[in-house]
PDB file of C-alpha atoms in Angstrom:
ATOM      1  CA  MET A 166      -4.111  -3.660  33.718  1.00  0.00           C
ATOM      2  CA  GLN A 167      -4.526  -2.334  30.174  1.00  0.00           C
ATOM      3  CA  THR A 168      -5.592  -4.621  27.379  1.00  0.00           C
ATOM      4  CA  SER A 169      -4.331  -4.297  23.841  1.00  0.00           C
ATOM      5  CA  THR A 170      -6.714  -2.814  21.317  1.00  0.00           C
ATOM      6  CA  ARG A 171      -4.677  -3.991  18.334  1.00  0.00           C
ATOM      7  CA  PRO A 172      -6.846  -5.934  15.856  1.00  0.00           C
ATOM      8  CA  LYS A 173      -6.149  -9.645  15.614  1.00  0.00           C
ATOM      9  CA  LEU A 174      -3.688 -10.717  12.955  1.00  0.00           C
ATOM     10  CA  TRP A 175      -5.730 -13.807  12.127  1.00  0.00           C
ATOM     11  CA  ASP A 176      -9.486 -14.275  12.369  1.00  0.00           C
ATOM     12  CA  ALA A 177     -12.393 -15.925  10.581  1.00  0.00           C
ATOM     13  CA  LYS A 178     -12.897 -12.939   8.276  1.00  0.00           C
ATOM     14  CA  LEU A 179      -9.335 -13.223   7.019  1.00  0.00           C
ATOM     15  CA  ALA A 180      -9.865 -16.929   6.367  1.00  0.00           C
ATOM     16  CA  ILE A 181     -12.975 -16.113   4.326  1.00  0.00           C
ATOM     17  CA  GLY A 182     -11.033 -13.475   2.420  1.00  0.00           C
ATOM     18  CA  ILE A 183      -8.287 -15.973   1.640  1.00  0.00           C
ATOM     19  CA  ALA A 184     -10.896 -18.427   0.352  1.00  0.00           C
ATOM     20  CA  VAL A 185     -12.430 -15.782  -1.933  1.00  0.00           C
ATOM     21  CA  VAL A 186      -9.047 -14.742  -3.336  1.00  0.00           C
ATOM     22  CA  ALA A 187      -8.084 -18.395  -3.787  1.00  0.00           C
ATOM     23  CA  ALA A 188     -11.241 -18.878  -5.855  1.00  0.00           C
ATOM     24  CA  LEU A 189     -10.257 -15.914  -8.041  1.00  0.00           C
ATOM     25  CA  LEU A 190      -6.791 -17.375  -8.536  1.00  0.00           C
ATOM     26  CA  LEU A 191      -8.240 -20.763  -9.479  1.00  0.00           C
ATOM     27  CA  ALA A 192     -10.451 -18.979 -11.991  1.00  0.00           C
ATOM     28  CA  SER A 193      -7.337 -17.280 -13.351  1.00  0.00           C
ATOM     29  CA  LEU A 194      -5.644 -20.642 -13.796  1.00  0.00           C
ATOM     30  CA  ALA A 195      -8.691 -21.968 -15.641  1.00  0.00           C
ATOM     31  CA  THR A 196      -9.104 -18.941 -17.926  1.00  0.00           C
ATOM     32  CA  GLY A 197      -7.395 -18.729 -21.287  1.00  0.00           C
ATOM     33  CA  GLN A 198      -7.864 -19.253 -24.997  1.00  0.00           C
ATOM     34  CA  TYR A 199      -5.504 -22.203 -25.248  1.00  0.00           C
ATOM     35  CA  ASP A 200      -7.120 -25.604 -24.726  1.00  0.00           C
ATOM     36  CA  ILE A 201      -4.861 -27.059 -22.060  1.00  0.00           C
ATOM     37  CA  LEU A 202      -7.056 -30.131 -21.561  1.00  0.00           C
ATOM     38  CA  GLY A 203      -7.436 -31.127 -25.183  1.00  0.00           C
ATOM     39  CA  SER A 204      -3.892 -30.474 -26.388  1.00  0.00           C
ATOM     40  CA  GLU A 205      -0.890 -32.736 -26.124  1.00  0.00           C
ATOM     41  CA  ASP A 206       1.279 -29.960 -24.756  1.00  0.00           C
ATOM     42  CA  GLY A 207      -1.497 -28.639 -22.528  1.00  0.00           C
ATOM     43  CA  ARG A 208       0.297 -29.435 -19.281  1.00  0.00           C
ATOM     44  CA  GLU A 209       3.484 -27.788 -20.497  1.00  0.00           C
ATOM     45  CA  MET A 210       1.615 -24.653 -21.557  1.00  0.00           C
ATOM     46  CA  PHE A 211      -0.221 -24.601 -18.231  1.00  0.00           C
ATOM     47  CA  MET A 212       3.019 -24.706 -16.241  1.00  0.00           C
ATOM     48  CA  THR A 213       4.835 -22.295 -18.564  1.00  0.00           C
ATOM     49  CA  THR A 214       2.213 -19.561 -18.874  1.00  0.00           C
ATOM     50  CA  ARG A 215      -0.779 -19.810 -16.572  1.00  0.00           C
ATOM     51  CA  VAL A 216       0.992 -20.778 -13.358  1.00  0.00           C
ATOM     52  CA  PRO A 217       3.642 -18.026 -13.700  1.00  0.00           C
ATOM     53  CA  ARG A 218       0.929 -15.529 -14.584  1.00  0.00           C
ATOM     54  CA  THR A 219      -1.092 -16.388 -11.491  1.00  0.00           C
ATOM     55  CA  ILE A 220       1.986 -16.234  -9.270  1.00  0.00           C
ATOM     56  CA  ALA A 221       2.798 -12.839 -10.775  1.00  0.00           C
ATOM     57  CA  LEU A 222      -0.748 -11.669  -9.994  1.00  0.00           C
ATOM     58  CA  VAL A 223      -0.231 -12.559  -6.347  1.00  0.00           C
ATOM     59  CA  LEU A 224       3.214 -11.028  -5.967  1.00  0.00           C
ATOM     60  CA  ALA A 225       2.549  -7.854  -7.973  1.00  0.00           C
ATOM     61  CA  GLY A 226      -0.786  -7.175  -6.281  1.00  0.00           C
ATOM     62  CA  ALA A 227       0.673  -7.654  -2.810  1.00  0.00           C
ATOM     63  CA  ALA A 228       3.757  -5.570  -3.640  1.00  0.00           C
ATOM     64  CA  MET A 229       1.955  -2.494  -4.936  1.00  0.00           C
ATOM     65  CA  ALA A 230      -0.714  -2.550  -2.222  1.00  0.00           C
ATOM     66  CA  MET A 231       1.992  -2.827   0.431  1.00  0.00           C
ATOM     67  CA  SER A 232       3.995  -0.026  -1.200  1.00  0.00           C
ATOM     68  CA  GLY A 233       1.008   2.279  -1.009  1.00  0.00           C
ATOM     69  CA  LEU A 234       0.457   1.445   2.658  1.00  0.00           C
ATOM     70  CA  VAL A 235       4.077   2.130   3.631  1.00  0.00           C
ATOM     71  CA  MET A 236       4.246   5.291   1.540  1.00  0.00           C
ATOM     72  CA  GLN A 237       1.100   6.675   3.152  1.00  0.00           C
ATOM     73  CA  LEU A 238       2.590   6.059   6.588  1.00  0.00           C
ATOM     74  CA  LEU A 239       5.894   7.723   5.733  1.00  0.00           C
ATOM     75  CA  THR A 240       4.240  10.804   4.240  1.00  0.00           C
ATOM     76  CA  GLN A 241       1.290  10.911   6.671  1.00  0.00           C
ATOM     77  CA  ASN A 242      -0.941  11.354   3.650  1.00  0.00           C
ATOM     78  CA  ARG A 243      -3.678   8.997   2.454  1.00  0.00           C
ATOM     79  CA  PHE A 244      -3.579  10.283  -1.116  1.00  0.00           C
ATOM     80  CA  VAL A 245      -0.113   9.038  -2.044  1.00  0.00           C
ATOM     81  CA  GLU A 246       1.096   5.811  -3.609  1.00  0.00           C
ATOM     82  CA  PRO A 247       3.766   4.986  -6.224  1.00  0.00           C
ATOM     83  CA  SER A 248       1.704   6.266  -9.156  1.00  0.00           C
ATOM     84  CA  THR A 249       0.849   9.588  -7.457  1.00  0.00           C
ATOM     85  CA  THR A 250       4.395  10.354  -6.293  1.00  0.00           C
ATOM     86  CA  GLY A 251       6.319   9.698  -9.497  1.00  0.00           C
ATOM     87  CA  THR A 252       7.938   6.512  -8.176  1.00  0.00           C
ATOM     88  CA  THR A 253       6.556   4.380 -10.996  1.00  0.00           C
ATOM     89  CA  GLU A 254       7.709   6.891 -13.616  1.00  0.00           C
ATOM     90  CA  TRP A 255      11.201   6.962 -12.120  1.00  0.00           C
ATOM     91  CA  ALA A 256      11.302   3.161 -12.225  1.00  0.00           C
ATOM     92  CA  GLY A 257      10.350   3.296 -15.894  1.00  0.00           C
ATOM     93  CA  LEU A 258      13.101   5.812 -16.591  1.00  0.00           C
ATOM     94  CA  GLY A 259      15.579   3.530 -14.846  1.00  0.00           C
ATOM     95  CA  LEU A 260      14.409   0.581 -16.907  1.00  0.00           C
ATOM     96  CA  LEU A 261      14.726   2.572 -20.125  1.00  0.00           C
ATOM     97  CA  THR A 262      18.168   3.898 -19.205  1.00  0.00           C
ATOM     98  CA  THR A 263      19.426   0.410 -18.419  1.00  0.00           C
ATOM     99  CA  MET A 264      18.115  -0.930 -21.720  1.00  0.00           C
ATOM    100  CA  VAL A 265      19.741   1.877 -23.704  1.00  0.00           C
ATOM    101  CA  LEU A 266      23.107   1.723 -21.959  1.00  0.00           C
ATOM    102  CA  PHE A 267      23.177  -2.071 -21.751  1.00  0.00           C
ATOM    103  CA  PRO A 268      21.116  -3.500 -24.642  1.00  0.00           C
ATOM    104  CA  ALA A 269      21.957  -7.081 -23.697  1.00  0.00           C
ATOM    105  CA  SER A 270      21.057  -6.613 -20.033  1.00  0.00           C
ATOM    106  CA  THR A 271      19.252  -9.407 -18.212  1.00  0.00           C
ATOM    107  CA  ILE A 272      15.947  -8.919 -16.433  1.00  0.00           C
ATOM    108  CA  LEU A 273      17.831  -8.842 -13.119  1.00  0.00           C
ATOM    109  CA  GLU A 274      20.053  -6.010 -14.350  1.00  0.00           C
ATOM    110  CA  ARG A 275      17.005  -4.095 -15.591  1.00  0.00           C
ATOM    111  CA  MET A 276      15.416  -4.572 -12.196  1.00  0.00           C
ATOM    112  CA  ILE A 277      18.471  -3.093 -10.477  1.00  0.00           C
ATOM    113  CA  GLY A 278      18.300  -0.033 -12.720  1.00  0.00           C
ATOM    114  CA  ALA A 279      14.591   0.417 -12.069  1.00  0.00           C
ATOM    115  CA  VAL A 280      15.028   0.028  -8.306  1.00  0.00           C
ATOM    116  CA  LEU A 281      17.879   2.552  -8.135  1.00  0.00           C
ATOM    117  CA  PHE A 282      15.966   5.166 -10.108  1.00  0.00           C
ATOM    118  CA  SER A 283      12.746   4.634  -8.158  1.00  0.00           C
ATOM    119  CA  PHE A 284      14.673   5.011  -4.888  1.00  0.00           C
ATOM    120  CA  VAL A 285      16.223   8.278  -6.042  1.00  0.00           C
ATOM    121  CA  GLY A 286      12.886   9.551  -7.328  1.00  0.00           C
ATOM    122  CA  THR A 287      11.048   8.702  -4.122  1.00  0.00           C
ATOM    123  CA  MET A 288      13.737  10.392  -2.036  1.00  0.00           C
ATOM    124  CA  VAL A 289      13.448  13.504  -4.207  1.00  0.00           C
ATOM    125  CA  PHE A 290       9.716  13.541  -3.494  1.00  0.00           C
ATOM    126  CA  PHE A 291      10.215  13.055   0.263  1.00  0.00           C
ATOM    127  CA  LEU A 292      12.922  15.725   0.453  1.00  0.00           C
ATOM    128  CA  PHE A 293      10.649  18.143  -1.357  1.00  0.00           C
ATOM    129  CA  LEU A 294       7.875  17.494   1.163  1.00  0.00           C
ATOM    130  CA  ARG A 295      10.249  18.085   4.075  1.00  0.00           C
ATOM    131  CA  ARG A 296      11.450  21.417   2.708  1.00  0.00           C
ATOM    132  CA  VAL A 297       8.094  22.820   1.635  1.00  0.00           C
ATOM    133  CA  THR A 298       5.222  23.444   4.040  1.00  0.00           C
ATOM    134  CA  LEU A 299       1.919  22.458   2.473  1.00  0.00           C
ATOM    135  CA  ARG A 300      -1.362  23.611   3.946  1.00  0.00           C
ATOM    136  CA  SER A 301      -3.485  20.940   2.317  1.00  0.00           C
ATOM    137  CA  SER A 302      -2.923  17.199   2.046  1.00  0.00           C
ATOM    138  CA  LEU A 303      -4.497  17.358  -1.408  1.00  0.00           C
ATOM    139  CA  ILE A 304      -1.499  19.293  -2.715  1.00  0.00           C
ATOM    140  CA  VAL A 305       0.874  16.405  -1.977  1.00  0.00           C
ATOM    141  CA  PRO A 306      -0.389  13.953  -4.635  1.00  0.00           C
ATOM    142  CA  ILE A 307      -0.782  16.813  -7.110  1.00  0.00           C
ATOM    143  CA  ILE A 308       2.905  17.628  -6.692  1.00  0.00           C
ATOM    144  CA  GLY A 309       3.758  13.947  -7.048  1.00  0.00           C
ATOM    145  CA  ILE A 310       1.698  13.624 -10.216  1.00  0.00           C
ATOM    146  CA  MET A 311       3.380  16.731 -11.636  1.00  0.00           C
ATOM    147  CA  LEU A 312       6.835  15.349 -10.851  1.00  0.00           C
ATOM    148  CA  GLY A 313       5.815  12.048 -12.408  1.00  0.00           C
ATOM    149  CA  ALA A 314       4.612  13.847 -15.525  1.00  0.00           C
ATOM    150  CA  VAL A 315       7.981  15.576 -15.878  1.00  0.00           C
ATOM    151  CA  VAL A 316       9.851  12.281 -15.506  1.00  0.00           C
ATOM    152  CA  SER A 317       7.459  10.608 -17.941  1.00  0.00           C
ATOM    153  CA  ALA A 318       8.093  13.372 -20.475  1.00  0.00           C
ATOM    154  CA  VAL A 319      11.843  12.892 -20.100  1.00  0.00           C
ATOM    155  CA  SER A 320      11.399   9.147 -20.592  1.00  0.00           C
ATOM    156  CA  SER A 321       9.290   9.690 -23.708  1.00  0.00           C
ATOM    157  CA  PHE A 322      11.843  12.071 -25.211  1.00  0.00           C
ATOM    158  CA  PHE A 323      14.668   9.682 -24.345  1.00  0.00           C
ATOM    159  CA  ALA A 324      12.754   6.771 -25.870  1.00  0.00           C
ATOM    160  CA  LEU A 325      11.935   8.790 -28.990  1.00  0.00           C
ATOM    161  CA  THR A 326      15.574   9.655 -29.607  1.00  0.00           C
ATOM    162  CA  THR A 327      16.637   6.030 -29.116  1.00  0.00           C
ATOM    163  CA  ASN A 328      13.813   4.430 -31.135  1.00  0.00           C
ATOM    164  CA  MET A 329      12.332   2.764 -28.051  1.00  0.00           C
ATOM    165  CA  LEU A 330       9.070   4.675 -27.760  1.00  0.00           C
ATOM    166  CA  GLN A 331       6.940   1.662 -28.664  1.00  0.00           C
ATOM    167  CA  GLN A 332       8.819  -0.503 -26.191  1.00  0.00           C
ATOM    168  CA  LEU A 333       8.281   2.119 -23.493  1.00  0.00           C
ATOM    169  CA  GLY A 334       4.542   2.030 -24.129  1.00  0.00           C
ATOM    170  CA  ILE A 335       4.526  -1.744 -23.786  1.00  0.00           C
ATOM    171  CA  TRP A 336       6.398  -1.566 -20.483  1.00  0.00           C
ATOM    172  CA  PHE A 337       3.929   0.893 -18.985  1.00  0.00           C
ATOM    173  CA  MET A 338       0.876  -0.971 -20.248  1.00  0.00           C
ATOM    174  CA  GLY A 339       0.492  -2.896 -16.997  1.00  0.00           C
ATOM    175  CA  SER A 340      -0.409  -6.302 -18.376  1.00  0.00           C
ATOM    176  CA  PHE A 341       0.313  -9.908 -17.441  1.00  0.00           C
ATOM    177  CA  THR A 342       0.178 -11.229 -20.999  1.00  0.00           C
ATOM    178  CA  SER A 343       3.965 -11.421 -21.324  1.00  0.00           C
ATOM    179  CA  VAL A 344       4.513 -13.198 -18.011  1.00  0.00           C
ATOM    180  CA  TYR A 345       5.887 -16.696 -18.447  1.00  0.00           C
ATOM    181  CA  THR A 346       8.594 -18.969 -17.089  1.00  0.00           C
ATOM    182  CA  GLY A 347      11.943 -17.213 -17.139  1.00  0.00           C
ATOM    183  CA  GLN A 348      10.459 -13.703 -17.094  1.00  0.00           C
ATOM    184  CA  TYR A 349       8.794 -13.385 -13.712  1.00  0.00           C
ATOM    185  CA  GLU A 350      11.103 -15.028 -11.174  1.00  0.00           C
ATOM    186  CA  VAL A 351      12.547 -11.735  -9.879  1.00  0.00           C
ATOM    187  CA  LEU A 352       9.091 -11.025  -8.450  1.00  0.00           C
ATOM    188  CA  TRP A 353       9.870 -13.503  -5.667  1.00  0.00           C
ATOM    189  CA  LEU A 354      11.996 -10.724  -4.203  1.00  0.00           C
ATOM    190  CA  VAL A 355       8.703  -9.159  -3.148  1.00  0.00           C
ATOM    191  CA  LEU A 356       8.334 -11.859  -0.490  1.00  0.00           C
ATOM    192  CA  VAL A 357      11.562 -10.693   1.127  1.00  0.00           C
ATOM    193  CA  VAL A 358      10.285  -7.115   1.071  1.00  0.00           C
ATOM    194  CA  LEU A 359       7.009  -8.160   2.707  1.00  0.00           C
ATOM    195  CA  ILE A 360       8.861 -10.004   5.467  1.00  0.00           C
ATOM    196  CA  VAL A 361      11.062  -6.975   6.155  1.00  0.00           C
ATOM    197  CA  VAL A 362       8.017  -4.684   6.235  1.00  0.00           C
ATOM    198  CA  PHE A 363       6.349  -7.013   8.727  1.00  0.00           C
ATOM    199  CA  LEU A 364       9.470  -7.035  10.920  1.00  0.00           C
ATOM    200  CA  PHE A 365       9.663  -3.229  10.865  1.00  0.00           C
ATOM    201  CA  ALA A 366       5.888  -2.785  11.087  1.00  0.00           C
ATOM    202  CA  ASP A 367       5.690  -1.298  14.573  1.00  0.00           C
ATOM    203  CA  ARG A 368       8.560   1.108  13.954  1.00  0.00           C
ATOM    204  CA  LEU A 369       7.107   2.241  10.629  1.00  0.00           C
ATOM    205  CA  THR A 370       3.753   2.784  12.335  1.00  0.00           C
ATOM    206  CA  VAL A 371       5.453   5.090  14.844  1.00  0.00           C
ATOM    207  CA  VAL A 372       7.218   6.902  11.990  1.00  0.00           C
ATOM    208  CA  GLY A 373       3.749   7.543  10.609  1.00  0.00           C
ATOM    209  CA  LEU A 374       3.061   9.657  13.705  1.00  0.00           C
ATOM    210  CA  GLY A 375       5.726  12.138  12.637  1.00  0.00           C
ATOM    211  CA  GLU A 376       9.406  12.860  13.179  1.00  0.00           C
ATOM    212  CA  GLU A 377       8.954  14.368  16.628  1.00  0.00           C
ATOM    213  CA  ALA A 378       6.949  11.429  17.974  1.00  0.00           C
ATOM    214  CA  ALA A 379       9.352   8.879  16.506  1.00  0.00           C
ATOM    215  CA  THR A 380      12.395  10.683  17.918  1.00  0.00           C
ATOM    216  CA  ASN A 381      10.812  11.005  21.362  1.00  0.00           C
ATOM    217  CA  LEU A 382      10.271   7.243  21.383  1.00  0.00           C
ATOM    218  CA  GLY A 383      13.945   6.652  20.660  1.00  0.00           C
ATOM    219  CA  LEU A 384      13.691   5.778  16.970  1.00  0.00           C
ATOM    220  CA  ASN A 385      16.045   6.987  14.264  1.00  0.00           C
ATOM    221  CA  TYR A 386      13.515   8.694  12.011  1.00  0.00           C
ATOM    222  CA  ASN A 387      15.812   9.311   9.047  1.00  0.00           C
ATOM    223  CA  ARG A 388      17.126   5.745   9.046  1.00  0.00           C
ATOM    224  CA  LEU A 389      13.621   4.295   9.076  1.00  0.00           C
ATOM    225  CA  LEU A 390      12.620   6.703   6.318  1.00  0.00           C
ATOM    226  CA  LEU A 391      15.486   5.396   4.186  1.00  0.00           C
ATOM    227  CA  ILE A 392      14.544   1.790   4.946  1.00  0.00           C
ATOM    228  CA  GLY A 393      10.908   2.401   4.047  1.00  0.00           C
ATOM    229  CA  THR A 394      11.884   4.212   0.861  1.00  0.00           C
ATOM    230  CA  GLY A 395      14.210   1.378  -0.107  1.00  0.00           C
ATOM    231  CA  LEU A 396      11.472  -1.203   0.382  1.00  0.00           C
ATOM    232  CA  ILE A 397       9.056   0.833  -1.733  1.00  0.00           C
ATOM    233  CA  ALA A 398      11.696   1.257  -4.437  1.00  0.00           C
ATOM    234  CA  ILE A 399      12.447  -2.469  -4.594  1.00  0.00           C
ATOM    235  CA  ALA A 400       8.795  -3.459  -4.816  1.00  0.00           C
ATOM    236  CA  THR A 401       7.954  -0.800  -7.407  1.00  0.00           C
ATOM    237  CA  GLY A 402      11.055  -1.456  -9.487  1.00  0.00           C
ATOM    238  CA  VAL A 403      10.504  -5.202  -9.637  1.00  0.00           C
ATOM    239  CA  VAL A 404       6.825  -4.895 -10.570  1.00  0.00           C
ATOM    240  CA  THR A 405       7.561  -2.254 -13.210  1.00  0.00           C
ATOM    241  CA  VAL A 406      10.142  -4.468 -14.909  1.00  0.00           C
ATOM    242  CA  VAL A 407       7.972  -7.590 -14.983  1.00  0.00           C
ATOM    243  CA  VAL A 408       4.416  -6.258 -15.291  1.00  0.00           C
ATOM    244  CA  GLY A 409       4.451  -2.512 -15.827  1.00  0.00           C
ATOM    245  CA  SER A 410       2.351   0.115 -14.100  1.00  0.00           C
ATOM    246  CA  LEU A 411      -0.531  -0.841 -11.793  1.00  0.00           C
ATOM    247  CA  PRO A 412      -1.997   2.602 -11.114  1.00  0.00           C
ATOM    248  CA  PHE A 413      -3.898   3.525  -7.958  1.00  0.00           C
ATOM    249  CA  LEU A 414      -3.723   0.033  -6.452  1.00  0.00           C
ATOM    250  CA  GLY A 415      -1.660   1.363  -3.555  1.00  0.00           C
ATOM    251  CA  LEU A 416      -4.210   4.139  -3.113  1.00  0.00           C
ATOM    252  CA  ILE A 417      -7.382   2.057  -3.080  1.00  0.00           C
ATOM    253  CA  VAL A 418      -6.375  -0.873  -0.911  1.00  0.00           C
ATOM    254  CA  PRO A 419      -4.749   0.794   2.139  1.00  0.00           C
ATOM    255  CA  ASN A 420      -7.568   3.319   2.441  1.00  0.00           C
ATOM    256  CA  VAL A 421     -10.260   0.651   2.319  1.00  0.00           C
ATOM    257  CA  VAL A 422      -8.456  -1.439   4.936  1.00  0.00           C
ATOM    258  CA  SER A 423      -7.745   1.574   7.167  1.00  0.00           C
ATOM    259  CA  MET A 424     -11.384   2.643   7.133  1.00  0.00           C
ATOM    260  CA  VAL A 425     -12.355  -0.763   8.498  1.00  0.00           C
ATOM    261  CA  ARG A 426      -9.414  -1.701  10.721  1.00  0.00           C
ATOM    262  CA  GLY A 427      -7.521   1.457  11.668  1.00  0.00           C
ATOM    263  CA  ASP A 428      -3.890   2.325  10.971  1.00  0.00           C
ATOM    264  CA  ASP A 429      -1.852  -0.447  12.603  1.00  0.00           C
ATOM    265  CA  LEU A 430       0.594  -1.632   9.937  1.00  0.00           C
ATOM    266  CA  ARG A 431       1.332  -5.056  11.401  1.00  0.00           C
ATOM    267  CA  SER A 432      -2.282  -6.206  11.690  1.00  0.00           C
ATOM    268  CA  ASN A 433      -3.324  -4.520   8.436  1.00  0.00           C
ATOM    269  CA  LEU A 434      -0.536  -5.921   6.262  1.00  0.00           C
ATOM    270  CA  PRO A 435      -2.153  -9.342   5.610  1.00  0.00           C
ATOM    271  CA  TRP A 436      -5.425  -7.644   4.676  1.00  0.00           C
ATOM    272  CA  VAL A 437      -3.704  -5.103   2.446  1.00  0.00           C
ATOM    273  CA  CYS A 438      -1.803  -7.815   0.589  1.00  0.00           C
ATOM    274  CA  LEU A 439      -4.884 -10.020   0.308  1.00  0.00           C
ATOM    275  CA  LEU A 440      -7.110  -7.246  -0.998  1.00  0.00           C
ATOM    276  CA  GLY A 441      -4.396  -6.116  -3.408  1.00  0.00           C
ATOM    277  CA  VAL A 442      -4.111  -9.624  -4.818  1.00  0.00           C
ATOM    278  CA  GLY A 443      -7.889  -9.953  -5.049  1.00  0.00           C
ATOM    279  CA  ILE A 444      -8.353  -6.674  -6.923  1.00  0.00           C
ATOM    280  CA  VAL A 445      -5.563  -7.414  -9.397  1.00  0.00           C
ATOM    281  CA  ALA A 446      -6.843 -10.956  -9.979  1.00  0.00           C
ATOM    282  CA  ALA A 447     -10.408  -9.717 -10.514  1.00  0.00           C
ATOM    283  CA  CYS A 448      -9.290  -6.960 -12.908  1.00  0.00           C
ATOM    284  CA  ASP A 449      -7.127  -9.429 -14.810  1.00  0.00           C
ATOM    285  CA  LEU A 450     -10.050 -11.831 -15.189  1.00  0.00           C
ATOM    286  CA  VAL A 451     -12.286  -9.039 -16.464  1.00  0.00           C
ATOM    287  CA  GLY A 452      -9.595  -7.947 -18.898  1.00  0.00           C
ATOM    288  CA  ARG A 453      -9.234 -11.475 -20.269  1.00  0.00           C
ATOM    289  CA  ILE A 454     -12.964 -12.081 -20.662  1.00  0.00           C
ATOM    290  CA  ILE A 455     -14.519  -8.771 -21.701  1.00  0.00           C
ATOM    291  CA  ILE A 456     -13.028  -8.651 -25.224  1.00  0.00           C
ATOM    292  CA  ALA A 457     -11.944 -12.284 -25.626  1.00  0.00           C
ATOM    293  CA  PRO A 458      -9.978 -13.634 -27.438  1.00  0.00           C
ATOM    294  CA  PHE A 459      -8.079 -10.364 -26.944  1.00  0.00           C
ATOM    295  CA  GLU A 460      -7.039  -8.966 -23.574  1.00  0.00           C
ATOM    296  CA  MET A 461      -7.546  -5.599 -21.956  1.00  0.00           C
ATOM    297  CA  PRO A 462      -4.576  -4.376 -19.868  1.00  0.00           C
ATOM    298  CA  VAL A 463      -5.059  -4.548 -16.121  1.00  0.00           C
ATOM    299  CA  SER A 464      -3.743  -0.994 -15.815  1.00  0.00           C
ATOM    300  CA  LEU A 465      -6.680   0.303 -17.856  1.00  0.00           C
ATOM    301  CA  ILE A 466      -9.265  -1.221 -15.529  1.00  0.00           C
ATOM    302  CA  LEU A 467      -7.330  -0.245 -12.407  1.00  0.00           C
ATOM    303  CA  GLY A 468      -6.927   3.274 -13.741  1.00  0.00           C
ATOM    304  CA  VAL A 469     -10.676   3.727 -14.151  1.00  0.00           C
ATOM    305  CA  ILE A 470     -11.494   2.282 -10.725  1.00  0.00           C
ATOM    306  CA  GLY A 471      -8.649   4.142  -9.051  1.00  0.00           C
ATOM    307  CA  ALA A 472      -9.566   7.469 -10.607  1.00  0.00           C
ATOM    308  CA  VAL A 473     -13.128   7.146  -9.326  1.00  0.00           C
ATOM    309  CA  VAL A 474     -11.915   6.239  -5.829  1.00  0.00           C
ATOM    310  CA  PHE A 475      -9.418   9.110  -5.891  1.00  0.00           C
ATOM    311  CA  VAL A 476     -12.119  11.629  -6.785  1.00  0.00           C
ATOM    312  CA  VAL A 477     -14.446  10.245  -4.102  1.00  0.00           C
ATOM    313  CA  MET A 478     -11.681  10.560  -1.504  1.00  0.00           C
ATOM    314  CA  ILE A 479     -11.013  14.159  -2.510  1.00  0.00           C
ATOM    315  CA  VAL A 480     -14.711  15.041  -2.304  1.00  0.00           C
ATOM    316  CA  ARG A 481     -15.035  13.405   1.119  1.00  0.00           C
ATOM    317  CA  SER A 482     -11.913  15.191   2.325  1.00  0.00           C
ATOM    318  CA  THR A 483     -13.157  18.615   1.245  1.00  0.00           C
ATOM    319  CA  ARG A 484     -16.606  18.025   2.751  1.00  0.00           C
ATOM    320  CA  GLY A 485     -15.063  17.024   6.055  1.00  0.00           C
ATOM    321  CA  ARG A 486     -13.448  20.429   6.527  1.00  0.00           C
TER     322      ARG A 486
END
């Protein structure tokens, strides 16, 4: 009788990780320039700004880390994530287009525009990969970054001609400073995405083995590819609208978890989400403290860390040949 080698979904290490991340989130709630204890409206400010900000940290961190994990499975490439495939840039273009065409659009309507564009952009990237044979896995993120640069240039030109260039820069800053009650609630949609990913985890893991393996096991490869792309698009679009760009988060987290636990999506998903939340919370705390009373965007800190990790991964990959 064979025994399962799948890692446990819950263990003592995960409990410790949850405790550490919870401590970071409590620190986030306690950090800020406004004196919530000594002011009459302190409780109101706490519930209006700090609680929504902390919730947004959790949902955005989990969403982008999960998106990177699913995208790496679908492409069979550890170097891809929304910011290295152009998905984030497409979401930004969708957000900008919605704002220009519908100036009075609500945050929900902007989210729909961002999701639709990110879905189309991700499918363009996937279709390109299916039609072009690439000898090196390193070429894949380079192509994605190039496509993203083209889309970003289009967005910048579009924003320049519509006097929205400054607004575009604010959107892509990747900061939680503007998160407050009434502006973050669409992020709860991420929970639905996470549940769906968990339900489809085993099938997406098989898809990660390739089209031939998935088809031989009786799975509809193209349908699952569309489902995975849709989930990535929703998560990326929602986060882009509320927070902005969180570069390389989906690159760092899945690779760290995979090195320790293997490639099983179902058992890795809690760890990926937890580590994503922890990294975003830690970067946000650093950004709020390092130049207080001002704040440094989370995207700046993540960009530096992610770039270093990306280079290290490339060096390790080339040495392993």
